[in-house]
Coordinates of C-alpha atoms (C1' of nucleotides) in Angstrom, one line a residue:
Chain F
M202 CA -51.4 159.3 -45.0
I203 CA -50.0 157.8 -41.8
Q204 CA -46.2 157.8 -42.1
A205 CA -45.5 154.4 -40.6
I206 CA -48.1 152.7 -42.7
D207 CA -47.0 154.4 -45.8
R208 CA -43.4 153.3 -45.2
A209 CA -44.6 149.7 -44.4
A210 CA -46.4 149.6 -47.7
K211 CA -43.3 150.9 -49.5
V212 CA -41.3 148.1 -47.8
L213 CA -43.8 145.6 -49.3
S214 CA -43.6 147.0 -52.8
T215 CA -39.8 147.2 -52.6
L216 CA -39.8 143.5 -51.6
Q217 CA -42.2 142.9 -54.5
G218 CA -39.7 144.3 -56.9
A219 CA -36.6 142.8 -55.5
R220 CA -37.7 139.4 -54.0
H221 CA -35.0 139.1 -51.4
L222 CA -33.4 142.0 -49.5
G223 CA -31.5 142.6 -46.3
I224 CA -32.4 145.4 -43.9
T225 CA -29.5 147.5 -45.1
E226 CA -30.4 147.1 -48.8
L227 CA -34.0 148.0 -48.0
A228 CA -32.9 151.0 -46.0
T229 CA -30.7 152.2 -48.9
E230 CA -33.5 151.7 -51.4
L231 CA -36.0 153.7 -49.2
W232 CA -33.5 156.3 -48.0
L233 CA -34.3 155.6 -44.4
P234 CA -32.1 154.7 -41.4
V235 CA -31.6 151.0 -40.9
S236 CA -33.1 150.9 -37.4
T237 CA -36.3 152.5 -38.7
V238 CA -36.6 149.9 -41.5
H239 CA -35.8 147.2 -39.0
G240 CA -38.7 148.2 -36.8
I241 CA -41.1 148.3 -39.8
V242 CA -39.9 144.9 -41.1
K243 CA -40.3 143.2 -37.7
S244 CA -43.8 144.6 -37.3
L245 CA -44.7 143.2 -40.7
Q246 CA -43.1 139.9 -39.9
G247 CA -45.1 139.6 -36.8
H248 CA -48.2 139.5 -38.9
G249 CA -46.8 137.1 -41.6
L250 CA -46.7 139.9 -44.2
V251 CA -43.0 139.5 -44.5
A252 CA -40.9 136.5 -43.8
Q253 CA -37.3 135.7 -43.1
E254 CA -35.8 133.9 -46.1
P255 CA -35.2 130.4 -44.8
G256 CA -31.7 130.2 -43.3
G257 CA -30.6 133.6 -44.4
T258 CA -31.0 136.8 -42.6
R259 CA -32.7 138.5 -45.5
Y260 CA -36.4 139.2 -45.9
M261 CA -39.1 138.4 -48.5
L262 CA -42.8 138.7 -48.8
G263 CA -44.8 136.6 -46.3
P264 CA -47.5 133.9 -46.6
A265 CA -50.2 136.1 -45.0
L266 CA -50.4 137.9 -48.3
L267 CA -51.5 134.7 -50.0
K268 CA -54.3 134.2 -47.5
L269 CA -55.4 137.8 -47.8
S270 CA -55.3 137.7 -51.6
N271 CA -57.4 134.6 -51.6
V272 CA -60.1 136.3 -49.5
Y273 CA -59.8 139.3 -51.8
L274 CA -60.7 137.2 -54.8
D275 CA -63.6 135.6 -52.9
T276 CA -65.1 138.9 -51.9
L277 CA -65.2 140.3 -55.5
D278 CA -68.7 140.2 -56.6
V279 CA -67.9 140.9 -60.2
R280 CA -65.6 137.9 -60.3
A281 CA -68.1 135.5 -59.0
R282 CA -70.7 136.7 -61.5
A283 CA -68.4 136.9 -64.4
M284 CA -66.8 133.4 -64.2
R285 CA -69.5 131.4 -65.8
W286 CA -69.8 133.9 -68.7
T287 CA -66.1 134.2 -69.4
L288 CA -65.9 130.4 -69.4
E289 CA -68.7 130.2 -72.0
L290 CA -67.0 132.9 -74.0
A291 CA -63.7 130.9 -74.0
R292 CA -65.6 127.8 -75.1
R293 CA -67.4 129.5 -77.9
T294 CA -64.4 131.4 -79.3
G295 CA -61.7 128.8 -78.5
L296 CA -59.6 131.6 -77.0
S297 CA -58.5 132.5 -73.6
T298 CA -60.4 135.1 -71.7
R299 CA -59.6 137.5 -68.9
L300 CA -61.3 139.7 -66.3
G301 CA -59.3 142.6 -64.9
V302 CA -59.6 145.6 -62.6
Q303 CA -57.5 148.7 -62.2
L304 CA -54.6 148.9 -59.9
F305 CA -53.1 152.4 -60.2
D306 CA -51.2 152.4 -63.5
E307 CA -51.8 148.7 -64.2
V308 CA -54.6 146.3 -64.8
I309 CA -54.6 143.2 -62.6
I310 CA -56.1 140.0 -63.9
I311 CA -58.6 138.7 -61.4
H312 CA -59.8 135.8 -63.4
H313 CA -58.5 133.9 -66.4
N314 CA -60.0 131.1 -68.5
Q315 CA -57.5 129.1 -70.5
R316 CA -57.9 128.4 -74.2
P317 CA -60.0 125.3 -74.3
D318 CA -57.6 123.4 -76.6
G319 CA -56.3 121.3 -73.8
S320 CA -52.7 122.6 -74.0
Q321 CA -50.7 123.5 -70.9
Q322 CA -51.0 127.2 -70.2
M323 CA -49.7 129.4 -67.5
P324 CA -52.5 130.6 -65.1
E325 CA -52.7 134.4 -65.4
T326 CA -54.8 135.3 -62.4
G327 CA -52.7 137.8 -60.4
L328 CA -50.7 139.0 -63.4
S329 CA -50.6 142.7 -63.8
I330 CA -50.0 144.6 -67.1
P331 CA -49.3 148.3 -67.5
A332 CA -52.7 149.8 -68.3
H333 CA -51.7 151.7 -71.4
A334 CA -50.4 148.5 -73.0
S335 CA -53.5 146.5 -72.4
A336 CA -56.9 146.4 -74.0
M337 CA -58.5 146.1 -70.6
G338 CA -56.4 148.9 -69.3
K339 CA -57.5 151.1 -72.2
V340 CA -61.1 150.4 -71.4
L341 CA -60.7 151.3 -67.8
L342 CA -58.8 154.4 -68.6
A343 CA -61.2 155.6 -71.3
Y344 CA -64.0 155.6 -68.8
S345 CA -62.1 157.2 -65.9
P346 CA -60.7 160.5 -67.1
E347 CA -59.1 161.3 -63.8
Y348 CA -56.9 158.2 -63.9
A349 CA -56.3 158.7 -67.6
S350 CA -55.1 162.3 -67.3
G351 CA -52.8 161.3 -64.4
L352 CA -51.3 158.5 -66.3
L353 CA -50.9 160.3 -69.6
G354 CA -48.9 163.0 -67.8
R355 CA -46.1 160.6 -66.9
P356 CA -43.7 159.0 -69.4
L357 CA -45.1 155.6 -70.5
R358 CA -43.0 152.5 -70.6
S359 CA -42.6 150.5 -73.8
L360 CA -43.0 146.8 -73.5
T361 CA -42.6 145.7 -77.1
G362 CA -41.8 147.6 -80.2
A363 CA -45.6 148.0 -80.7
T364 CA -46.4 149.6 -77.3
I365 CA -48.1 153.0 -77.7
T366 CA -46.3 155.5 -75.5
D367 CA -47.6 158.7 -77.1
P368 CA -50.3 160.2 -74.8
A369 CA -52.0 161.9 -77.8
Q370 CA -52.4 158.7 -79.7
L371 CA -53.9 157.0 -76.6
A372 CA -56.2 159.9 -76.0
I373 CA -57.6 159.5 -79.5
Q374 CA -58.2 155.8 -78.9
F375 CA -60.1 156.6 -75.7
V376 CA -62.6 158.6 -77.7
S377 CA -63.5 155.7 -80.0
I378 CA -63.4 153.2 -77.1
V379 CA -66.1 155.2 -75.3
S380 CA -68.1 155.5 -78.5
D381 CA -68.3 151.8 -79.3
G382 CA -67.4 150.1 -76.0
I383 CA -64.5 148.1 -77.4
A384 CA -60.8 148.5 -77.0
T385 CA -58.1 146.6 -78.8
E386 CA -54.4 146.1 -78.5
E387 CA -52.0 144.5 -81.0
D388 CA -48.7 143.1 -79.7
E389 CA -48.5 146.1 -77.3
A390 CA -47.8 144.1 -74.2
V391 CA -46.5 140.7 -75.4
L392 CA -45.3 140.0 -78.9
G393 CA -47.6 137.5 -80.6
E394 CA -50.5 138.3 -78.4
S395 CA -53.2 140.8 -79.1
S396 CA -56.5 141.3 -77.3
I397 CA -59.9 143.0 -77.4
A398 CA -61.7 144.2 -74.3
A399 CA -65.1 145.6 -73.2
P400 CA -66.3 147.4 -70.1
V401 CA -68.2 145.8 -67.2
V402 CA -70.7 148.1 -65.6
D403 CA -72.4 148.0 -62.2
T404 CA -75.9 149.3 -61.0
R405 CA -74.7 152.9 -60.8
G406 CA -73.3 152.8 -64.3
N407 CA -69.7 152.8 -63.2
V408 CA -67.1 150.8 -65.1
I409 CA -65.7 148.6 -62.5
A410 CA -63.9 145.9 -64.6
A411 CA -63.1 144.9 -68.1
V412 CA -63.4 141.5 -69.9
A413 CA -61.0 140.6 -72.6
V414 CA -60.4 137.9 -75.2
V415 CA -56.7 137.2 -76.1
V416 CA -56.1 136.5 -79.8
P417 CA -52.9 135.2 -81.2
S418 CA -51.5 138.0 -83.4
S419 CA -51.3 135.5 -86.2
E420 CA -55.1 135.3 -86.2
W421 CA -55.6 139.0 -86.1
P422 CA -58.0 140.6 -86.8
P423 CA -60.4 138.1 -85.2
D424 CA -63.7 137.0 -86.7
S425 CA -66.6 139.3 -86.0
S426 CA -68.2 136.5 -84.0
V427 CA -65.5 136.9 -81.4
L428 CA -66.3 140.6 -81.1
N429 CA -70.0 139.9 -80.8
G430 CA -69.4 137.2 -78.2
L431 CA -67.3 139.6 -76.2
R432 CA -69.9 142.3 -76.3
E433 CA -72.6 139.9 -75.3
T434 CA -70.4 138.6 -72.4
A435 CA -69.8 142.1 -71.1
R436 CA -73.5 142.9 -71.4
N437 CA -74.5 139.7 -69.5
I438 CA -72.1 140.3 -66.7
S439 CA -73.2 143.9 -66.4
R440 CA -76.8 142.9 -66.4
E441 CA -76.2 140.4 -63.6
L442 CA -74.6 143.2 -61.6
G443 CA -77.7 145.3 -62.0
A444 CA -76.7 147.6 -64.8
S445 CA -79.6 148.8 -66.8
T446 CA -77.8 149.9 -70.0
W447 CA -74.8 148.7 -71.9
P448 CA -72.5 150.0 -73.2
P449 CA -72.1 152.6 -70.5
R450 CA -73.5 155.9 -71.6
A451 CA -70.6 158.3 -70.9
L452 CA -67.8 159.2 -68.5
Q453 CA -69.6 158.7 -65.2
P454 CA -67.0 160.1 -62.8
A455 CA -67.0 163.4 -64.7
V456 CA -70.7 163.5 -64.5
A457 CA -70.6 162.7 -60.8
A458 CA -68.4 165.7 -60.3
H459 CA -71.1 168.0 -61.6
P460 CA -74.3 166.7 -60.0
Q461 CA -77.4 168.3 -61.3
S462 CA -80.0 166.6 -59.2
Chain J
M139 CA -44.0 146.3 -32.8
I140 CA -44.9 149.6 -34.3
Q141 CA -48.4 150.5 -33.2
A142 CA -49.7 152.0 -36.5
I143 CA -48.5 149.0 -38.5
D144 CA -49.8 146.6 -36.0
R145 CA -53.2 148.3 -36.2
A146 CA -53.1 148.4 -40.0
A147 CA -52.4 144.6 -40.1
K148 CA -55.3 144.1 -37.8
V149 CA -57.5 146.1 -40.1
L150 CA -56.5 143.8 -42.9
S151 CA -57.2 140.6 -41.0
T152 CA -60.6 142.0 -39.7
L153 CA -61.5 142.7 -43.3
Q154 CA -60.3 139.2 -44.1
G155 CA -62.8 137.8 -41.7
A156 CA -65.7 140.1 -42.5
R157 CA -65.4 140.8 -46.2
H158 CA -67.1 144.2 -46.2
L159 CA -67.1 146.7 -43.3
G160 CA -67.8 150.4 -42.7
I161 CA -65.4 152.5 -40.7
T162 CA -67.6 152.5 -37.7
E163 CA -68.0 148.7 -37.8
L164 CA -64.2 148.3 -38.1
A165 CA -63.7 150.7 -35.2
T166 CA -66.1 148.8 -33.0
E167 CA -64.4 145.5 -33.8
L168 CA -61.0 146.9 -33.0
W169 CA -61.9 149.0 -30.0
L170 CA -60.5 152.2 -31.6
P171 CA -61.9 155.6 -32.3
V172 CA -63.4 156.0 -35.7
S173 CA -61.1 158.8 -36.7
T174 CA -58.1 156.6 -36.0
V175 CA -59.4 153.8 -38.0
H176 CA -60.3 156.2 -40.8
G177 CA -56.7 157.3 -41.0
I178 CA -55.4 153.8 -41.2
V179 CA -57.9 152.7 -43.8
K180 CA -57.2 155.7 -46.0
S181 CA -53.5 155.0 -45.8
L182 CA -54.0 151.4 -46.8
Q183 CA -56.3 152.5 -49.6
G184 CA -53.6 154.8 -50.9
H185 CA -51.6 151.7 -51.6
G186 CA -54.4 149.5 -53.0
L187 CA -54.3 147.2 -50.0
V188 CA -57.8 148.2 -49.2
A189 CA -60.5 149.3 -51.6
Q190 CA -63.9 151.0 -51.4
E191 CA -66.6 148.6 -52.2
P192 CA -68.0 149.9 -55.6
G193 CA -70.8 152.3 -55.0
G194 CA -70.9 151.8 -51.3
T195 CA -69.0 153.6 -48.6
R196 CA -67.8 150.4 -47.1
Y197 CA -64.3 148.9 -47.4
M198 CA -62.9 145.6 -48.5
L199 CA -59.5 144.1 -49.2
G200 CA -57.7 145.6 -52.2
P201 CA -56.2 144.4 -55.4
A202 CA -52.6 145.2 -54.4
L203 CA -52.8 142.1 -52.2
L204 CA -53.3 139.9 -55.3
K205 CA -50.2 141.3 -56.9
L206 CA -48.1 140.9 -53.8
S207 CA -49.3 137.4 -53.3
N208 CA -48.4 136.4 -56.8
V209 CA -44.9 137.7 -56.3
Y210 CA -44.8 135.8 -53.0
L211 CA -45.5 132.6 -54.7
D212 CA -42.9 133.3 -57.3
T213 CA -40.2 134.0 -54.8
L214 CA -40.7 130.7 -53.0
D215 CA -37.8 128.5 -53.9
V216 CA -39.4 125.4 -52.4
R217 CA -42.4 125.8 -54.5
A218 CA -40.5 126.1 -57.8
R219 CA -38.5 123.0 -56.9
A220 CA -41.3 121.0 -55.6
M221 CA -43.8 121.5 -58.5
R222 CA -42.4 118.9 -60.8
W223 CA -42.2 116.3 -58.1
T224 CA -45.6 116.8 -56.7
L225 CA -47.0 116.6 -60.2
E226 CA -45.3 113.3 -60.8
L227 CA -46.6 112.1 -57.4
A228 CA -50.1 113.0 -58.4
R229 CA -49.7 111.2 -61.7
R230 CA -48.4 108.1 -60.1
T231 CA -50.9 107.8 -57.2
G232 CA -53.9 109.2 -59.1
L233 CA -54.5 111.5 -56.1
S234 CA -54.3 115.2 -55.5
T235 CA -51.1 116.5 -53.8
R236 CA -50.4 119.6 -51.8
L237 CA -47.4 121.6 -50.7
G238 CA -47.9 123.8 -47.6
V239 CA -46.1 126.1 -45.2
Q240 CA -46.8 127.3 -41.7
L241 CA -48.7 130.5 -41.1
F242 CA -49.1 130.9 -37.3
D243 CA -51.7 128.3 -36.3
E244 CA -52.5 127.3 -39.8
V245 CA -51.0 125.6 -42.8
I246 CA -51.4 127.5 -46.0
I247 CA -51.3 125.6 -49.3
I248 CA -48.7 127.1 -51.6
H249 CA -49.2 124.6 -54.4
H250 CA -51.8 122.1 -55.4
N251 CA -52.0 119.4 -58.0
Q252 CA -55.4 118.2 -59.0
R253 CA -56.3 114.6 -59.1
P254 CA -55.4 113.5 -62.6
D255 CA -58.8 112.0 -63.3
G256 CA -59.9 114.9 -65.5
S257 CA -62.7 115.9 -63.2
Q258 CA -63.4 119.6 -62.3
Q259 CA -61.8 120.4 -58.9
M260 CA -61.5 123.6 -57.0
P261 CA -57.9 125.0 -57.0
E262 CA -56.6 124.9 -53.4
T263 CA -53.6 127.1 -53.6
G264 CA -54.1 129.8 -51.0
L265 CA -56.4 127.8 -48.8
S266 CA -55.5 127.6 -45.1
I267 CA -56.2 124.9 -42.7
P268 CA -55.8 124.9 -38.9
A269 CA -52.5 123.2 -38.3
H270 CA -53.7 120.7 -35.8
A271 CA -56.4 119.3 -38.2
S272 CA -54.0 118.8 -41.1
A273 CA -51.4 116.2 -41.8
M274 CA -49.1 118.9 -43.2
G275 CA -49.7 121.0 -40.1
K276 CA -48.8 118.1 -37.8
V277 CA -45.6 117.6 -39.6
L278 CA -44.6 121.3 -39.3
L279 CA -45.6 121.3 -35.6
A280 CA -43.9 118.1 -34.8
Y281 CA -40.6 119.6 -36.0
S282 CA -40.9 123.0 -34.4
P283 CA -41.5 122.6 -30.7
E284 CA -41.7 126.4 -30.3
Y285 CA -44.8 126.6 -32.4
A286 CA -46.2 123.4 -31.1
S287 CA -46.0 124.3 -27.4
G288 CA -47.7 127.6 -28.1
L289 CA -50.5 126.1 -30.1
L290 CA -51.2 123.2 -27.7
G291 CA -51.6 125.7 -24.9
R292 CA -54.6 127.3 -26.5
P293 CA -58.0 125.6 -27.0
L294 CA -58.2 123.9 -30.3
R295 CA -61.1 124.3 -32.7
S296 CA -63.0 121.3 -33.9
L297 CA -63.7 121.2 -37.6
T298 CA -65.4 117.8 -37.9
G299 CA -66.4 115.2 -35.4
A300 CA -63.0 113.6 -36.0
T301 CA -60.8 116.6 -35.3
I302 CA -58.3 116.0 -32.5
T303 CA -58.5 118.8 -30.0
D304 CA -56.7 117.1 -27.1
P305 CA -53.2 118.5 -26.7
A306 CA -51.9 115.3 -25.1
Q307 CA -53.1 113.2 -28.0
L308 CA -51.5 115.4 -30.5
A309 CA -48.2 115.5 -28.5
I310 CA -48.2 111.7 -28.7
Q311 CA -48.6 111.8 -32.5
F312 CA -45.8 114.3 -32.8
V313 CA -43.4 111.8 -31.3
S314 CA -44.1 109.2 -33.9
I315 CA -44.2 111.7 -36.7
V316 CA -40.6 112.7 -35.9
S317 CA -39.6 109.1 -35.6
D318 CA -40.8 108.0 -39.0
G319 CA -41.2 111.3 -40.9
I320 CA -44.9 110.8 -41.8
A321 CA -48.0 112.3 -40.4
T322 CA -51.6 111.3 -41.1
E323 CA -55.0 112.8 -40.7
E324 CA -58.4 111.0 -41.1
D325 CA -61.4 113.2 -41.7
E326 CA -60.0 115.7 -39.2
A327 CA -60.4 118.8 -41.4
V328 CA -63.0 117.8 -44.0
L329 CA -65.3 114.8 -43.8
G330 CA -64.5 112.3 -46.5
E331 CA -61.0 113.6 -47.0
S332 CA -57.9 112.2 -45.3
S333 CA -54.3 112.9 -46.0
I334 CA -50.7 111.8 -45.4
A335 CA -47.8 114.3 -45.2
A336 CA -44.1 114.4 -45.0
P337 CA -41.5 117.1 -44.2
V338 CA -39.5 119.0 -46.7
V339 CA -36.0 120.0 -45.5
D340 CA -33.5 122.6 -46.6
T341 CA -29.7 122.7 -46.6
R342 CA -29.5 123.5 -42.9
G343 CA -31.8 120.6 -42.0
N344 CA -34.7 122.9 -41.2
V345 CA -38.2 121.7 -42.0
I346 CA -39.5 124.5 -44.1
A347 CA -42.6 122.9 -45.8
A348 CA -44.7 119.8 -46.0
V349 CA -45.9 117.7 -48.9
A350 CA -49.1 115.8 -48.7
V351 CA -51.3 113.4 -50.6
V352 CA -55.1 113.7 -50.2
V353 CA -56.8 110.4 -50.0
P354 CA -60.6 109.9 -50.1
S355 CA -61.6 108.5 -46.8
S356 CA -63.4 105.7 -48.6
E357 CA -60.0 104.5 -49.8
W358 CA -58.3 104.7 -46.4
P359 CA -55.8 103.3 -45.6
P360 CA -54.0 103.9 -48.8
D361 CA -51.8 101.4 -50.5
S362 CA -48.2 101.3 -49.3
S363 CA -47.1 102.5 -52.7
V364 CA -48.7 105.8 -52.0
L365 CA -46.7 106.1 -48.8
N366 CA -43.5 105.2 -50.5
G367 CA -44.2 107.6 -53.3
L368 CA -44.8 110.4 -50.8
R369 CA -41.6 109.6 -49.0
E370 CA -39.6 109.6 -52.2
T371 CA -41.2 112.9 -53.3
A372 CA -40.3 114.6 -50.0
R373 CA -36.8 113.3 -50.2
N374 CA -36.4 114.4 -53.8
I375 CA -37.5 117.9 -53.1
S376 CA -35.4 118.1 -50.0
R377 CA -32.4 116.9 -52.0
E378 CA -32.9 119.5 -54.6
L379 CA -32.9 122.1 -51.9
G380 CA -29.5 120.9 -50.7
A381 CA -30.5 118.7 -47.8
S382 CA -28.1 116.0 -47.1
T383 CA -30.2 113.7 -45.1
W384 CA -33.9 112.7 -45.1
P385 CA -35.9 112.3 -43.0
P386 CA -34.7 115.2 -40.8
R387 CA -32.7 113.9 -37.9
A388 CA -34.4 115.5 -34.9
L389 CA -35.4 118.8 -33.4
Q390 CA -32.4 121.0 -33.9
P391 CA -32.0 123.3 -30.9
A392 CA -30.6 126.0 -33.2
V393 CA -33.9 126.0 -35.1
A394 CA -35.9 126.2 -31.9
A395 CA -34.2 129.5 -31.3
H396 CA -35.9 131.0 -34.3
P397 CA -38.8 132.8 -32.6
Q398 CA -41.2 135.4 -34.1
S399 CA -40.4 138.3 -31.9
Chain K
dG183 C1' -89.7 166.5 -51.4
dA184 C1' -88.0 167.8 -46.9
dA185 C1' -86.1 166.6 -42.6
dC186 C1' -84.1 163.5 -39.7
dG187 C1' -80.4 160.4 -38.1
dC188 C1' -76.4 157.8 -38.9
dA189 C1' -71.9 157.2 -40.8
dA190 C1' -67.9 159.1 -43.0
dT191 C1' -64.7 162.7 -43.1
dT192 C1' -62.0 166.8 -41.6
dC193 C1' -59.5 169.4 -38.3
dG194 C1' -56.3 170.7 -34.6
dA195 C1' -54.3 170.3 -29.9
dT196 C1' -51.9 167.1 -27.2
dA197 C1' -48.7 163.8 -25.7
dA198 C1' -47.9 159.4 -26.9
dT199 C1' -45.3 157.2 -30.3
dG200 C1' -42.2 156.2 -33.8
dT201 C1' -37.8 157.7 -35.3
dC202 C1' -32.9 157.7 -35.5
dG203 C1' -27.9 157.6 -33.9
dA204 C1' -25.0 155.0 -31.3
dA205 C1' -23.8 150.7 -29.1
dT206 C1' -23.9 145.8 -29.3
dA207 C1' -24.4 141.2 -31.2
dT208 C1' -24.2 138.2 -34.9
dC209 C1' -22.9 136.4 -39.3
dC210 C1' -19.8 135.8 -43.2
dT211 C1' -15.4 136.1 -45.4
dC212 C1' -10.7 135.6 -45.8
Chain I
dG293 C1' -9.3 133.1 -35.8
dA294 C1' -9.7 137.9 -36.9
dG295 C1' -11.8 141.6 -39.5
dG296 C1' -15.6 143.6 -41.9
dA297 C1' -20.2 144.0 -42.7
dT298 C1' -24.9 143.5 -41.4
dA299 C1' -28.6 142.8 -38.2
dT300 C1' -30.4 144.0 -33.8
dT301 C1' -31.1 146.5 -29.4
dC302 C1' -31.6 150.7 -26.7
dG303 C1' -33.1 155.2 -25.1
dA304 C1' -33.6 160.3 -25.7
dC305 C1' -36.0 163.4 -28.4
dA306 C1' -39.3 165.7 -31.3
dT307 C1' -41.9 164.4 -34.9
dT308 C1' -46.1 162.2 -35.7
dA309 C1' -50.1 159.6 -34.9
dT310 C1' -54.0 159.8 -32.1
dC311 C1' -58.4 161.2 -30.6
dG312 C1' -62.6 164.2 -29.6
dA313 C1' -65.3 167.5 -31.6
dA314 C1' -67.1 169.7 -35.6
dT315 C1' -68.6 169.2 -40.3
dT316 C1' -70.1 167.1 -44.3
dG317 C1' -72.5 163.7 -46.9
dC318 C1' -75.8 160.0 -47.5
dG319 C1' -79.7 157.2 -47.1
dT320 C1' -84.2 156.6 -45.2
dT321 C1' -88.6 157.9 -43.5
dC322 C1' -92.6 160.5 -43.3

DNA sequence: GAACGCAATTCGATAATGTCGAATATCCTC
DNA sequence: GAGGATATTCGACATTATCGAATTGCGTTC
């Protein structure tokens, strides 16, 4: 890991947490000399990744990130393929749907379809949710043991009273998730919101994303048609990506670590 | 400018242009040894800024960018203040509205309100348009001579037959833009689409963003009520940001001394 | 199914590069 | 207008990134 780049990335994520910071504040946060931080920030600013807050002398994230992120979304094959299917799922269930991928300990929503009831809802694309508190996260963790073991080792943050923070309890859920290809979550991230998720698989059989349906907790448990719709959606997307079987057979990465061919 | 960070940023923008690239391809593009590029890419990957394309050995932009960009949008004060006004403007004019800021030679759209006719339209937030081909871009250039002079020195790209690529012609437009606080563009970026833009000003009198109304070229020139609505919107947003006068008086020399370094 | 060739990755010596403390400039507060 | 705090500049130094060569891994062809 190249030191300067590592530090630059840390500057970005510090700015992500704090919104607006001066050089000194950043330096304190990162335990680095101010002149070092200054050099890093100016380099990032030169590429639009960081910007001066208008008028002030403090710094914030920069507009280049928006452009990069837009291209990121466009390059995602899963997203392009999934969109029409999640839209249909939202229509048929009357619920909002999500598509998410893993970002370290979180799931980040790369596509969101609003509930088709015409009400005003916040767009969720770009939101990230701690993996252990999300149905999509549980799916992704259940199918990638190396991530899961890493995450379960650390203390888990509680978001609502219902968040499961006990590693053992999560590990048990992972087993059943793998066996039937469905994960659930009840009020574990946001009170009043529960969700069901299923894995999306590519040609190689790797789980590369998760689809989810968000169910108001007042309507929990959802009708079995919702569950079937979700399963079918996940299967359709996976098929379009070239997957031959769904749900995914087993824990692919573990298998890949012991090649027998 | 720190070399390693500069190179890392170049890797990101190369990936932005090419979507998927192998290490060797990137190295060729950047005129660097492969091992150097490899180190940079791996460092970026360690922070989720770059990702391995699933299955392949090539690289693409990473999901961390999406999260950063989401926070970027949230931290923008202008955006939060402007949203309710641009929504109202869209309602009153029946047209789509945009809010944009400068990103080097382009304008990047930080907020977009769809035409309120209920039709399905592509979300434009995150799109970037060459400044010289955009009404918002002309506004921003007209009020920041630093940028303008730099940009007019380089050859300008033509996007449609109507794009103005002659520096002299643009310079003339800038004068009238500053004098009446309104810029226009007819088919210069996209055929069939024209737009009018006005500056958004902060407490210090700096032009920090531009608002625009997009008008189908078939309805050009727009009714004077559209123009008045736009003016009022720009004034309202600016007032909310603490600006005392609108349109902005002139090219503040203090502002011109705000280079990029 | 084996062998070839290309691309990614690892490694270590080298000096170029980023780092950091001190000095200076600039901003904000009182 | 003065004082304190913060941002910025500068240059010597040694840490650190860089790059070429060697190795591994992968896909493709025969």
